[in-house]
Short mmCIF file of C-alpha atoms in Angstrom, two decimals:
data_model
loop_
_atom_site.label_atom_id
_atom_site.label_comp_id
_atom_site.label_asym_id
_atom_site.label_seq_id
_atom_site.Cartn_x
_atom_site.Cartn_y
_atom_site.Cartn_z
CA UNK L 16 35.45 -35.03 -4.20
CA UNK L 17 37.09 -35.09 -0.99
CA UNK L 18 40.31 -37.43 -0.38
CA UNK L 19 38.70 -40.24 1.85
CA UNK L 20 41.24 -42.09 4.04
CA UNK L 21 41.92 -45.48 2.69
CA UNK L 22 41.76 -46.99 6.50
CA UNK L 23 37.73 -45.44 6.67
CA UNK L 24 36.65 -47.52 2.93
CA UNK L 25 38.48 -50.56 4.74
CA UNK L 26 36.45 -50.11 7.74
CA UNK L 27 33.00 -49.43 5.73
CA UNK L 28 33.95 -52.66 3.50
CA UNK L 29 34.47 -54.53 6.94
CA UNK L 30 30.95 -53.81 8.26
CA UNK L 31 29.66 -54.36 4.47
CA UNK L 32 31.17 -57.68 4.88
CA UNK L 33 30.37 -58.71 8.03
CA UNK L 34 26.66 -57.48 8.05
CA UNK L 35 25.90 -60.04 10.66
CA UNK L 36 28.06 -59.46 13.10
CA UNK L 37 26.78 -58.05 17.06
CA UNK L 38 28.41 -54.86 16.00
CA UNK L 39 26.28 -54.38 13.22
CA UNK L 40 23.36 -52.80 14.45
CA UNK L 41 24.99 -50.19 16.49
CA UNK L 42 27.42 -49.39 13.83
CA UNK L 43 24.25 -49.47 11.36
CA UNK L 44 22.08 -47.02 13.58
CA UNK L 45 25.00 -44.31 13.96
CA UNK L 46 25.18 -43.76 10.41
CA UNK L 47 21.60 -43.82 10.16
CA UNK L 48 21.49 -41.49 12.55
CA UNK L 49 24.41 -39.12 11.50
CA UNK L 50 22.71 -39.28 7.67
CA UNK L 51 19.54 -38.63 9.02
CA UNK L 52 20.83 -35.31 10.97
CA UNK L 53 22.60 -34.15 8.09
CA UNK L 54 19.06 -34.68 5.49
CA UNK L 55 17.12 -32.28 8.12
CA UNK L 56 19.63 -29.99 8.48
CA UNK L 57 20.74 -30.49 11.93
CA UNK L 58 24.07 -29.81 13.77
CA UNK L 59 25.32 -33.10 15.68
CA UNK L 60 25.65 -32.10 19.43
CA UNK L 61 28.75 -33.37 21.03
CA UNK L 62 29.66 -36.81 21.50
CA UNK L 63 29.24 -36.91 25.27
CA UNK L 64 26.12 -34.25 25.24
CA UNK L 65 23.86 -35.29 27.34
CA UNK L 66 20.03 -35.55 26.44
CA UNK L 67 19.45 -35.25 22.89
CA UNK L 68 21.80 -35.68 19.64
CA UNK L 69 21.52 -32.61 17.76
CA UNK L 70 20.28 -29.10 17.27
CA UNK L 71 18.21 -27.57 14.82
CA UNK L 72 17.12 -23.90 13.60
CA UNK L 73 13.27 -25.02 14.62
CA UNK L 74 13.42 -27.60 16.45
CA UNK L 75 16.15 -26.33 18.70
CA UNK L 76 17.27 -29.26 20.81
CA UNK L 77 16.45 -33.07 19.68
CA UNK L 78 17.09 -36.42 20.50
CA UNK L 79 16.84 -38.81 17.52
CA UNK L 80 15.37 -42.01 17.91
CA UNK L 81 15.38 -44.85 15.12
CA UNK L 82 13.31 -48.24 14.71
CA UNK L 83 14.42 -50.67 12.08
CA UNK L 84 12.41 -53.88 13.02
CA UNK L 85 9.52 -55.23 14.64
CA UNK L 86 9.71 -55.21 18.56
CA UNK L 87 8.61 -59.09 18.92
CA UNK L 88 8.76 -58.47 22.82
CA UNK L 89 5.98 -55.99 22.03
CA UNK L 90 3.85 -58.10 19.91
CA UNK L 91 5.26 -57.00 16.73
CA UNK L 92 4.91 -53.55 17.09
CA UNK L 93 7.59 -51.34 16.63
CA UNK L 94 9.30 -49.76 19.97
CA UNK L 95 10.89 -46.59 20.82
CA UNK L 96 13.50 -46.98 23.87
CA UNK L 97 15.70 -45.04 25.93
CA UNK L 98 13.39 -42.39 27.09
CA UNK L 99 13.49 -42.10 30.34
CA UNK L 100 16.91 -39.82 30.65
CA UNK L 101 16.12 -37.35 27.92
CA UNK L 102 12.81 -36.17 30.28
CA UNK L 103 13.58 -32.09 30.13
CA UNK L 104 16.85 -32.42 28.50
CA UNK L 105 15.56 -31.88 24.63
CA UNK L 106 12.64 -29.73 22.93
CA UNK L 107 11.57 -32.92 20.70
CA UNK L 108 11.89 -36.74 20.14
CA UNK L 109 12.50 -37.36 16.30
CA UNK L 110 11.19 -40.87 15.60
CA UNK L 111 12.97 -42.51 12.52
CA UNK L 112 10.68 -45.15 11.25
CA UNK L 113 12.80 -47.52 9.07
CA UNK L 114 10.30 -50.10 8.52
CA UNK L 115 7.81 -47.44 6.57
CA UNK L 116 10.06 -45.29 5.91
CA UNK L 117 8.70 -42.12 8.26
CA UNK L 118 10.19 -39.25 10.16
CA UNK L 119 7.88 -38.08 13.34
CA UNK L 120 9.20 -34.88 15.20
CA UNK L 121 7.27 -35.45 18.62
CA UNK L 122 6.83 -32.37 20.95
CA UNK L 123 8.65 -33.44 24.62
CA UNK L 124 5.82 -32.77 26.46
CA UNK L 125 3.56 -35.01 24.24
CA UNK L 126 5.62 -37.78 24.52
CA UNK L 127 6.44 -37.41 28.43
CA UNK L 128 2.43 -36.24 29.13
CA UNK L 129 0.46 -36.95 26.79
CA UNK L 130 2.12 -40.29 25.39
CA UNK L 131 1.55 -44.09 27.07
CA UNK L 132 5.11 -44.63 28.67
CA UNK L 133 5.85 -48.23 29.77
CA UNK L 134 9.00 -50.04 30.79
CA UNK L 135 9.26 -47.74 33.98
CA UNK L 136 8.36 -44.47 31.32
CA UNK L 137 11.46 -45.68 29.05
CA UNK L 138 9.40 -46.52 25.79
CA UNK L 139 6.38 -46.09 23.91
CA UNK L 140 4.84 -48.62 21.23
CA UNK L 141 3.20 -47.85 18.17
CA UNK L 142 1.38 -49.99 15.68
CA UNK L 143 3.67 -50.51 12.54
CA UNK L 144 1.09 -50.78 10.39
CA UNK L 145 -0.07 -47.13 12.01
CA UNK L 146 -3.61 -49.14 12.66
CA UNK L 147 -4.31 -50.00 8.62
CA UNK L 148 -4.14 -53.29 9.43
CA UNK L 149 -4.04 -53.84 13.30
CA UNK L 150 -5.76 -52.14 16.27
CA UNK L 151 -2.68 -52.10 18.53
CA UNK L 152 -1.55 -49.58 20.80
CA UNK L 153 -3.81 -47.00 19.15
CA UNK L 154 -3.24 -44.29 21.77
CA UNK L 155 0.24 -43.82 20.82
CA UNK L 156 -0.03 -44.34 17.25
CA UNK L 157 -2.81 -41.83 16.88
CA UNK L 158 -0.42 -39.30 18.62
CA UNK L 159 2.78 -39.98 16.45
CA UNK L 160 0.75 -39.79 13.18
CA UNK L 161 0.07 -36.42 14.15
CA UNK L 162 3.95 -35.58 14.02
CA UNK L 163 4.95 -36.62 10.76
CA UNK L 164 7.40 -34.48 8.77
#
């Protein structure tokens, strides 16, 4: 096993400690998203790469986007934000689902053509139930069920 700083398990027992801090969530959703990467067998793209957040054999370039909680400004669906400056910039949007538990990888063009963009085209709602047990935003959530890897 690799020597691990002692400074880095002081940090990681800081945000274990302090779970409900503002910080939290960010600090929560990069490793989520760095594990996430790593389990697909991505390459992280630079920290200031514009456009997506890593590359992959198939997928080529992708920009990673998690949900971990019901969107209550959307009715309780769950939310995918931040679209609107990764139009032409990556090859697919990978939706982490951390409510269910699902990976999407979403063609661009389906999500910027094909998708129902709101919030000036910088999200798209799905049902978080995936329609089982709702009948909301059923255009989109038809479309991302489609995508699931």
């Amino acid at each position: 096993m690799a020597h691990i700083p002692q400074s880095r398990i002081d940090n990681i027992q800081f945000i274990i400690d302090n779970q409900d801090e503002d910080f939290s969530p960010v600090m929560h959703s990069w490793i989520a998203e760095t594990r996430i990467i790593k389990e697909i067998g991505g390459e992280q793209a630079p920290v200031n790469q514009e456009g997506y957040d890593y590359t992959h054999k198939v997928y080529n370039k992708v920009e990673l986007k998690t949900v971990y909680e019901r969107d209550w400004h959307c009715g309780g669906r769950l939310a995918i934000r931040g679209l609107k400056n990764k139009k032409n910039k990556c090859d697919y949007i990978h939706v982490h689902d951390g409510v269910n538990n699902k990976n999407f990888m979403i063609p661009h063009d389906v999500v910027f053509y094909e998708m129902k963009l709101d919030g000036n085209d910088n999200r798209f709602i799905f049902s978080g139930s995936y329609n089982k047990t709702d009948n909301q935003a059923t255009h989109n959530t038809g479309i991302i069920q489609k995508y699931e890897i």
